[in-house]
XYZ file of C-alpha atoms in Angstrom:
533
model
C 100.320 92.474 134.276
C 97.071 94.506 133.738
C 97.218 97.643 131.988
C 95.447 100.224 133.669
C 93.659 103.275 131.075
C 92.898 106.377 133.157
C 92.370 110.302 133.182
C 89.824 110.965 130.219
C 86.621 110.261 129.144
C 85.395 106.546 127.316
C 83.224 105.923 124.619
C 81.013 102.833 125.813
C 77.764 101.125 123.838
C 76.054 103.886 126.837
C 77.901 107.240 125.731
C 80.653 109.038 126.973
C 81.561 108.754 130.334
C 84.649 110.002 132.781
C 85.638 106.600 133.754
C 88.859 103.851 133.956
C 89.094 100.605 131.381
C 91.034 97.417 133.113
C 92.644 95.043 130.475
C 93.739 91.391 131.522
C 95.157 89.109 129.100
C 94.508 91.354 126.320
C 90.741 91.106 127.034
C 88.616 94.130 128.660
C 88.454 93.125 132.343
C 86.409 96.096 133.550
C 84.940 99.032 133.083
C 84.398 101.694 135.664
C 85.652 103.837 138.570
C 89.377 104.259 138.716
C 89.208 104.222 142.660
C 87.421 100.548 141.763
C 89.992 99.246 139.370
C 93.652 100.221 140.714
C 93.697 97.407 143.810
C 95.944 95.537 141.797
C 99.454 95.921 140.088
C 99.203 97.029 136.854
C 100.611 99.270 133.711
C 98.736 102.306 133.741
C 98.365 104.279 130.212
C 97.472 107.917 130.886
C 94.375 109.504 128.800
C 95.903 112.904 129.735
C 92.206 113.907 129.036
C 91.569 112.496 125.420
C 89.161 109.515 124.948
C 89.666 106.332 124.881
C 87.358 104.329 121.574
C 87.175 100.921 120.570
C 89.340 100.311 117.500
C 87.812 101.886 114.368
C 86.889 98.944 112.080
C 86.411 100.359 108.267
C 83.718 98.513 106.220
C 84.732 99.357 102.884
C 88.727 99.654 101.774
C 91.208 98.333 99.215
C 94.350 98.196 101.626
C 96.136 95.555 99.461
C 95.853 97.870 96.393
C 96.192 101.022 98.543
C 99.824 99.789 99.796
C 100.698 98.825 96.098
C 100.061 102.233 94.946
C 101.913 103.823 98.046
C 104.710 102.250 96.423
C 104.167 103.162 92.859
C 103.592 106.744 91.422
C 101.372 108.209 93.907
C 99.448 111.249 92.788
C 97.411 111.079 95.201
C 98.851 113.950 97.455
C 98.849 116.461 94.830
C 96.164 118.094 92.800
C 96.090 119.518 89.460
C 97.389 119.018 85.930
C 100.616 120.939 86.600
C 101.705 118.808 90.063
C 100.485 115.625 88.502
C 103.043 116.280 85.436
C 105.782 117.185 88.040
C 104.844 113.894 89.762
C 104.768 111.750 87.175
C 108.187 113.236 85.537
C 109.502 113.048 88.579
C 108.675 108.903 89.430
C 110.254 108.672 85.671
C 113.393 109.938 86.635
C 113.861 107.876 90.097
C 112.633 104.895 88.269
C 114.420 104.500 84.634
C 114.465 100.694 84.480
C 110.846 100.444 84.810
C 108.709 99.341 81.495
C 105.907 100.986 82.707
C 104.857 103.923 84.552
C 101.887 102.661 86.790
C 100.207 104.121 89.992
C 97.277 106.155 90.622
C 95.423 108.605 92.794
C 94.368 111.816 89.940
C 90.982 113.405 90.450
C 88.752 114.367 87.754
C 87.790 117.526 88.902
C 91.081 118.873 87.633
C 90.183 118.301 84.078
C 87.714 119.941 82.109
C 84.593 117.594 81.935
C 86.791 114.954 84.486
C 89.002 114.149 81.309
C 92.839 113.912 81.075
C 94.330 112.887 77.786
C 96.602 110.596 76.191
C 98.660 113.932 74.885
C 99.657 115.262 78.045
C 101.572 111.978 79.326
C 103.167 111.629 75.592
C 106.228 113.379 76.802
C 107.282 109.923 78.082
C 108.059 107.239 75.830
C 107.668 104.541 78.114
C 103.570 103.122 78.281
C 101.650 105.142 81.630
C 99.213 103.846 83.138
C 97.215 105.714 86.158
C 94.222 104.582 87.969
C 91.501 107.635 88.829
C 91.045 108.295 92.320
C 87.929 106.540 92.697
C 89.197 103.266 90.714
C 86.704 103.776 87.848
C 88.992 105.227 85.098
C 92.383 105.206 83.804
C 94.297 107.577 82.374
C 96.298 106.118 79.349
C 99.081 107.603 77.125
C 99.698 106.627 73.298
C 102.214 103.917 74.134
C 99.943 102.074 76.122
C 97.176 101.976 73.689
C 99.327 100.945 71.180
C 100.566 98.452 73.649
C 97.438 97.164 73.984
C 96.252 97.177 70.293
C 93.597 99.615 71.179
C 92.424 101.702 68.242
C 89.588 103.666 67.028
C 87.724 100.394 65.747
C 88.437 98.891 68.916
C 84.646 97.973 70.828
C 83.585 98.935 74.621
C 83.984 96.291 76.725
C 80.190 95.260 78.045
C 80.836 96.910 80.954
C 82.917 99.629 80.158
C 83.972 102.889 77.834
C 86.862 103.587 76.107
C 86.488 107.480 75.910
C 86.900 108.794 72.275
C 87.136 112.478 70.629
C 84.929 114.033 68.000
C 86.899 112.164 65.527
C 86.299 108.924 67.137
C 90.014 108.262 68.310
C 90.554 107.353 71.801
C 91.510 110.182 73.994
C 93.335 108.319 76.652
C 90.532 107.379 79.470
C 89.241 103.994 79.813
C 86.206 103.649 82.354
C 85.621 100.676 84.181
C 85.768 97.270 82.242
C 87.851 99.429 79.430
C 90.840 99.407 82.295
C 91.228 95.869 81.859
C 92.165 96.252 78.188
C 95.760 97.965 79.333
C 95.577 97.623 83.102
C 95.916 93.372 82.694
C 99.190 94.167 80.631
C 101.274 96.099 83.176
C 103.721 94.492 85.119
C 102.257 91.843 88.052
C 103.483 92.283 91.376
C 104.760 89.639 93.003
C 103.563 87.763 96.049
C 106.291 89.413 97.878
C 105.246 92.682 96.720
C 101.675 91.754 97.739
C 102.634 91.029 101.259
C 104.695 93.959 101.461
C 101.869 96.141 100.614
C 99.404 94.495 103.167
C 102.158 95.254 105.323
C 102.387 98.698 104.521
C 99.186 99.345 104.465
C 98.342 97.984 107.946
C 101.054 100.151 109.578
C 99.503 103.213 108.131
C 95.949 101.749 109.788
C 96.811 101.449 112.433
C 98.441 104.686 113.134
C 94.681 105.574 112.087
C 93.643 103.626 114.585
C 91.706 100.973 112.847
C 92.591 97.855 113.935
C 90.131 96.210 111.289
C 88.542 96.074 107.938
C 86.044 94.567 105.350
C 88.213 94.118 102.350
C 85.795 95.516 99.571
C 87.172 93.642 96.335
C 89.059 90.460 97.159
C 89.462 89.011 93.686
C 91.205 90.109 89.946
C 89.899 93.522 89.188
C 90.522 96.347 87.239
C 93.785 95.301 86.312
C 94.522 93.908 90.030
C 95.409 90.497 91.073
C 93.724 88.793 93.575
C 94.757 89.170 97.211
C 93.187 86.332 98.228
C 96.304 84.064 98.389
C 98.076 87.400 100.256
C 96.086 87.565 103.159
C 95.938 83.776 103.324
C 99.624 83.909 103.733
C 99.823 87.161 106.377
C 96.940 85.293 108.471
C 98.773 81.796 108.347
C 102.153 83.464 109.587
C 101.130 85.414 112.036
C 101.884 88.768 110.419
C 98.254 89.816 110.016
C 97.393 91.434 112.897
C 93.754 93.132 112.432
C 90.660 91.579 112.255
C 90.110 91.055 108.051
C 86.935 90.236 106.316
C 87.412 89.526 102.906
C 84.771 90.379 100.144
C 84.698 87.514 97.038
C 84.656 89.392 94.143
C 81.807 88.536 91.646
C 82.888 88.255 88.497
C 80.442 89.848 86.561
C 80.962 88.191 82.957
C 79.814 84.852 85.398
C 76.797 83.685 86.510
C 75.369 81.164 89.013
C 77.920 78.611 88.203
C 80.617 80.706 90.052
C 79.245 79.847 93.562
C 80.472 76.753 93.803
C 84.494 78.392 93.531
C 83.427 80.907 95.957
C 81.903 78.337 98.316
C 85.625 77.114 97.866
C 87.418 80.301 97.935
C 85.499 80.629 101.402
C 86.494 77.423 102.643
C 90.182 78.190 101.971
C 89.792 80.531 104.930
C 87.852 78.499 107.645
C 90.155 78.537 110.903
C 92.100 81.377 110.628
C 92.434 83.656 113.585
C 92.562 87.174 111.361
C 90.732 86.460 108.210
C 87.360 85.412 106.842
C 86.183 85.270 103.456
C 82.465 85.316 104.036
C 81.301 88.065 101.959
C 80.403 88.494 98.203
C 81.362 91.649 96.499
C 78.745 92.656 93.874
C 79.285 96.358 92.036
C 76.171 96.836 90.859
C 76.981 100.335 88.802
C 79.797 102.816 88.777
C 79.841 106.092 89.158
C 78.032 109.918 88.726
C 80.965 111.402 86.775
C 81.632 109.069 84.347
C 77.837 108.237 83.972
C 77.887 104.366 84.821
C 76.000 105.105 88.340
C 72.805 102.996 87.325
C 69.723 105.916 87.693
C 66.023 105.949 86.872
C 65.857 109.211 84.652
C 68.561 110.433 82.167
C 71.688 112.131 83.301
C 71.065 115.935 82.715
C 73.561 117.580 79.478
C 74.316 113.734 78.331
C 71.252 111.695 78.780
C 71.563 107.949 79.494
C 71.058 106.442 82.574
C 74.234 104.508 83.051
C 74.939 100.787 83.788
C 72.889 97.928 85.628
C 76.491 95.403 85.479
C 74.706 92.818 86.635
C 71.090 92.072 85.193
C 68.126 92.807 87.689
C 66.370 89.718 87.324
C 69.494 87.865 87.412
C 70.696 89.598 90.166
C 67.324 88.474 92.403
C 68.494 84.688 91.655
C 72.375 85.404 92.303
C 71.793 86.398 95.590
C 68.996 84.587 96.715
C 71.465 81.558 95.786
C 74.479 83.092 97.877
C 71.830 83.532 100.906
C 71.296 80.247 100.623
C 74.651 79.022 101.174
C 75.366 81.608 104.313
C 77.263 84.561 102.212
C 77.020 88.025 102.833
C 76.643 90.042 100.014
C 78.022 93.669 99.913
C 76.770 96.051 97.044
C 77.984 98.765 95.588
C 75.386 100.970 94.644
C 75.722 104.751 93.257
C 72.663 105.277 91.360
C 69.016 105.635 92.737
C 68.118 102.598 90.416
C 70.955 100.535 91.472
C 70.336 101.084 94.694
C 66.695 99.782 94.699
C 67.738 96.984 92.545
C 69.966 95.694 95.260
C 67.131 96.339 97.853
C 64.867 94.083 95.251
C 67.674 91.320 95.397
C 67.490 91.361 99.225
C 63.501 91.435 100.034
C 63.722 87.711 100.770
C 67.175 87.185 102.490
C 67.357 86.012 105.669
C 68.884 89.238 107.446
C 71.262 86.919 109.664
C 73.437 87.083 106.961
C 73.614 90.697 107.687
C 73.471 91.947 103.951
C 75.005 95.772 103.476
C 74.861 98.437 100.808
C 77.587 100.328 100.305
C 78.083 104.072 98.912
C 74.672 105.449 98.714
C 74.718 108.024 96.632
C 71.212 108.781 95.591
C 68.513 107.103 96.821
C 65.039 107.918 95.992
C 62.904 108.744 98.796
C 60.688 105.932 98.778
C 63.400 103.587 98.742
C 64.837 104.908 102.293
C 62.509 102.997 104.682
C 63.141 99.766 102.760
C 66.805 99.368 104.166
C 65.141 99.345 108.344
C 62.155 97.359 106.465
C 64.643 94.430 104.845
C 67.391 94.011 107.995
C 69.801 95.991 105.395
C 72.734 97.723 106.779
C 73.316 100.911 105.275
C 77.414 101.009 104.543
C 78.344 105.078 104.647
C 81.657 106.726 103.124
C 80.782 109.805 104.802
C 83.721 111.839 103.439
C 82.067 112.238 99.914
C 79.203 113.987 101.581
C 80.588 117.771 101.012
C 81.059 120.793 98.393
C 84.329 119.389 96.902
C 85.289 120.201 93.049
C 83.956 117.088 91.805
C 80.816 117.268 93.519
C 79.769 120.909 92.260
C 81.335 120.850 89.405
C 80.980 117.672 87.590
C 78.321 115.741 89.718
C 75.466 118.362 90.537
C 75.287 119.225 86.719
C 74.777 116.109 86.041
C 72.107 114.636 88.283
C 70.231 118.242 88.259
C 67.077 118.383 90.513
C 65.242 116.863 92.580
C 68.437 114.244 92.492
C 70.902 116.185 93.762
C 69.236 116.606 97.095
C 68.656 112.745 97.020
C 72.117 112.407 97.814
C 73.583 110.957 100.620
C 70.578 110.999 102.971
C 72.149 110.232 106.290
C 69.687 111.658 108.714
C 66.443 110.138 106.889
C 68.108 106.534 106.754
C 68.386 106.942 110.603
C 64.864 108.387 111.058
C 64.025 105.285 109.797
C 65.374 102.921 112.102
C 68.406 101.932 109.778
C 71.570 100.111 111.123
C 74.765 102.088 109.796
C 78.755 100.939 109.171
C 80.777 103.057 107.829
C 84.238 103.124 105.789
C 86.604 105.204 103.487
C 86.997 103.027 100.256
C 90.474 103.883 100.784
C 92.625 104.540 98.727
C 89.912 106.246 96.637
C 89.576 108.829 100.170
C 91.437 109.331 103.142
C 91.403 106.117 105.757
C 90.851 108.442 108.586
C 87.736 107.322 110.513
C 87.713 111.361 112.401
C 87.739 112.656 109.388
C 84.889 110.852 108.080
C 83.184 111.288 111.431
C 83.773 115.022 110.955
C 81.789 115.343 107.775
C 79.160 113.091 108.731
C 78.568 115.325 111.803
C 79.457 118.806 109.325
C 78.833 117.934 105.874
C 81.659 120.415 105.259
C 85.216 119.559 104.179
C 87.341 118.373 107.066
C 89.904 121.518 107.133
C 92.663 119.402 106.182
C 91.552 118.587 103.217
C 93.135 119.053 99.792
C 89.967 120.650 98.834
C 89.254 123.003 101.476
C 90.036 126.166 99.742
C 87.489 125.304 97.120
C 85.253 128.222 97.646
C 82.007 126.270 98.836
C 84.164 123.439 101.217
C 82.865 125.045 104.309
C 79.460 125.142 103.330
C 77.175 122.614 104.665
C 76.160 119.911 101.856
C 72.567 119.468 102.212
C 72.725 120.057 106.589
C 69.626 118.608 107.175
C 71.366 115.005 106.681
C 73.839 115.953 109.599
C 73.967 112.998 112.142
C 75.156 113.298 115.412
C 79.220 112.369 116.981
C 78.186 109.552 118.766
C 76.045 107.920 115.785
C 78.770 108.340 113.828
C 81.278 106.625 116.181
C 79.241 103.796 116.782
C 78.891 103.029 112.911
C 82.897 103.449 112.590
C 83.318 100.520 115.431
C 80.211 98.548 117.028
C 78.245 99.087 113.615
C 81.406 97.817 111.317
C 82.066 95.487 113.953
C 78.376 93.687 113.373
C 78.632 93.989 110.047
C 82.097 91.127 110.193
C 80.782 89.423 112.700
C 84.051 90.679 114.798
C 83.870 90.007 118.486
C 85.480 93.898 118.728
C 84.194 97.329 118.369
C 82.872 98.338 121.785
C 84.668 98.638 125.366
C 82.666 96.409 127.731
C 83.840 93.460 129.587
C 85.089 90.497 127.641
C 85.628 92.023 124.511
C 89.031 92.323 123.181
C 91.211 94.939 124.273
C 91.286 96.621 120.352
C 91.489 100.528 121.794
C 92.587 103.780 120.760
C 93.887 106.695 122.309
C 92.890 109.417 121.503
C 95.030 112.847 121.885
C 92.114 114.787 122.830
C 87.922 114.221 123.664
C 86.033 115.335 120.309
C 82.650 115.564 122.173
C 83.929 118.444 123.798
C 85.051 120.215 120.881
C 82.860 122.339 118.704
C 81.635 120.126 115.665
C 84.386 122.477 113.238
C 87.124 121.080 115.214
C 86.684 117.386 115.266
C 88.797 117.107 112.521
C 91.622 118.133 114.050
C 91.760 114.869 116.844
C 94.377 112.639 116.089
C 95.553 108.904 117.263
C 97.895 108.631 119.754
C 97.970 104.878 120.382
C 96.208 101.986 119.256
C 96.240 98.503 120.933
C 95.298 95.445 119.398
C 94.563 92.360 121.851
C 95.789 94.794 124.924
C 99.247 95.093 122.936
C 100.292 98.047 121.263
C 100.411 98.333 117.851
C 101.151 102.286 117.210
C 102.406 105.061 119.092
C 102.479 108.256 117.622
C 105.795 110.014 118.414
């Protein structure tokens, strides 16, 4: 029988507009009058004046290692030295036959200088180890570095830093390719647990309404295993249900020679209803705070001007190889000079292969009308676009001036002509697409937010990047939707009926409030796949 959505508004590839959707089959039959659509039986699903959206599609998340760390010690609900502690005691308690105590989610902001130490997770004598919330640090105590043989004449990893005191000892933090050092020793999940977390984490999606995602790091990482074989094994039973691109992680102590296993690693893929593997990862710096973000001029108070992981001549012949044999690639890029590095990598792809850049940080100004210029899709986390703790107090220090008002530079990217996704990088932020919309829209902290107390959260973070609702929308679902080649992500006839309903219309709310619209249902294929109670 059709199914019949009526009495709101819809958000169509032509705006907003008070009309009915007709779903046959699980495909979009029509869109248009109600009056024109109700001559035949069908299920009718009642707007009660919220909007009806495509399914949000996010174009840059960890959901694998976001469900594993659901299930582990979670700190990422809690803020603060005092409730991490609590947290982490707590986990201890419930779990006394684990070897390790392993999980995630801390922010830097609640240390002095974005540093924990070793001492203050000595009260357990079992090894800890913690993954920052933006998967570029971990917070170690002494019985993991013993564990791991780590000592004061230990060496930094090329592409990492094992934080050390005055005296030279290690304080506890290992940044980037330092996590490997303890993070490869804790226990392995198993593929069970994998599957479990995929699982997991696609129930919490889709109460978010995103009914599909661009896997950001498909590969071993930071002390993760790979999840290729994982979604393999959802997308072969059946039990993957959203539409999955998966990102092939570069290994970045490789060269050219690993193209032929990704070519592979692709081909593994080929035929499955759910799941691609047709994008390259390639993290071409890290981050502000711990000053790996790749820039042009020295960090202000430190100097330095971080890490370039992969070489920039290099990097030109990497990717012009993976062009050739019909990859995407899919940067990370922080830094102002990381950022034009990757645009310098991509002047002579063919932009079929619809190439994206993901985080944006800083960009320098003359770099902005390159990403219109090369066919390259501008990948936005909009939700680190605000006055949060770790933005005034660890990154604005740091970058100093003109830099800081580099950042984020939504607006001018569009003035330009550029084509926009968006995502979360969840679990390092919240998954919620309207909360993301809300800051691109803002640039103020959504007022559910952890952070919103923090005394500048409400004010605007450089306002003159502000884009509008309905740009924002369209990068969360027909933008995302280009970017994986997803036959979703708008509501016009044909498409498939991946929808969301809305509880109420957020282009009729004042711009403050659109944080506060929630999901009520989402439908994958014209079936429904979340209901909120």
């Amino acid at each position: 029988m059709d199914i019949l959505f009526r009495g709101g508004r819809v958000f169509t590839p032509r705006g907003v507009a008070a009309q009915a959707v007709l779903v046959r089959d699980g495909v979009i039959a029509a869109v248009g009058a109600e009056s024109d659509l109700a001559r035949r039986p069908h299920e009718t699903v009642d707007l009660n004046g919220g909007l009806l959206t495509p399914g949000f599609i996010d174009a840059h998340m960890h959901p694998v290692q976001a469900g594993l760390e659901r299930a582990k010690c979670d700190l990422s609900e809690v803020f603060g030295l005092d409730a991490y502690i609590e947290k982490i005691a707590d986990y201890a308690a419930k779990n006394l036959d684990k070897e390790w105590i392993d999980g995630g989610g801390w922010d830097m902001s609640a240390f002095p200088g974005g540093l924990p130490h070793r001492e203050q997770l000595d009260f357990l004598d079992r090894p800890v180890y913690l993954i920052q919330r933006d998967h570029h640090a971990a917070w170690v105590n002494t019985a993991a570095l013993a564990r791991a043989g780590i000592t004061r004449d230990t060496p930094d990893p090329a592409d990492g830093r094992i934080e050390r005191d005055a005296a030279g000892e290690p304080t506890g933090v290992l940044h980037e390719g330092a996590m490997d050092l303890v993070g490869l020793l804790t226990p392995r999940p198993t593929a069970q647990d994998l599957l479990d977390a995929l699982a997991d984490a696609e129930r919490h999606l889709f109460s978010l309404g995103i009914t599909g995602w661009q896997d950001a790091i498909v590969g071993s990482y930071a002390g993760s295993d790979d999840q290729l074989p994982t979604y393999l094994a959802a997308a072969r039973s059946g039990k993957l249900r959203a539409r999955v691109v998966g990102a092939l992680w570069w290994d970045r102590t490789r060269g050219a020679e690993q193209i032929e296993d990704l070519v592979a690693r692709r081909a593994s893929a080929e035929g499955l209803d759910r799941f691609s593997a047709t994008s390259v990862k390639i993290m071409q710096d890290g981050i502000t705070e711990n000053f790996t973000a790749a820039t042009l001029e020295p960090y202000c108070l430190c100097g330095g001007t971080g890490l370039s992981y992969v070489d920039p001549g290099k990097l030109r012949e990497y990717v012009a190889e993976l062009d050739r044999h019909g990859f995407q690639v899919h940067f990370h890029a922080i830094g102002e000079r990381a950022v034009r590095e990757a645009l310098n990598s991509l002047e002579h792809a063919d932009p079929a292969n619809r190439h994206h850049i993901a985080h944006l940080q800083i960009i320098e100004p003359s770099d902005v009308p390159r990403f219109a210029a090369l066919g390259v899709t501008a990948n936005l986390q909009p939700l680190w676009a605000t006055h949060h703790a770790q933005m005034d107090e660890l990154t604005l220090p740091y970058l100093g001036e003109p830099r800081s008002s580099w950042q984020y530079p939504f607006a001018d990217l569009l003035a330009h002509g550029t084509r926009f996704c968006a995502g979360s990088d969840w679990p390092v932020s919240n998954a919620d697409p309207l909360q993301g919309m809300h800051v691109a829209v803002n640039r103020t902290e959504p007022g559910s937010s952890v952070h919103a107390g923090y005394p500048t959260a409400q004010t605007p973070f450089l306002p003159g990047q502000r884009i509008d609702l309905a740009t924002a929308m369209t990068a969360y679902t027909a933008g995302s939707a280009w970017i994986n080649r997803s036959p979703a992500g708008a509501i016009e006839p044909g498409r498939p009926a991946d929808l969301v309903v809305l509880d109420r219309d957020p282009f009729e709310l004042p711009p403050g409030d659109i944080w506060t619209t929630r999901v009520r249902m989402t439908f994958v294929n014209g079936e429904p796949v979340h209901e909120r109670p």
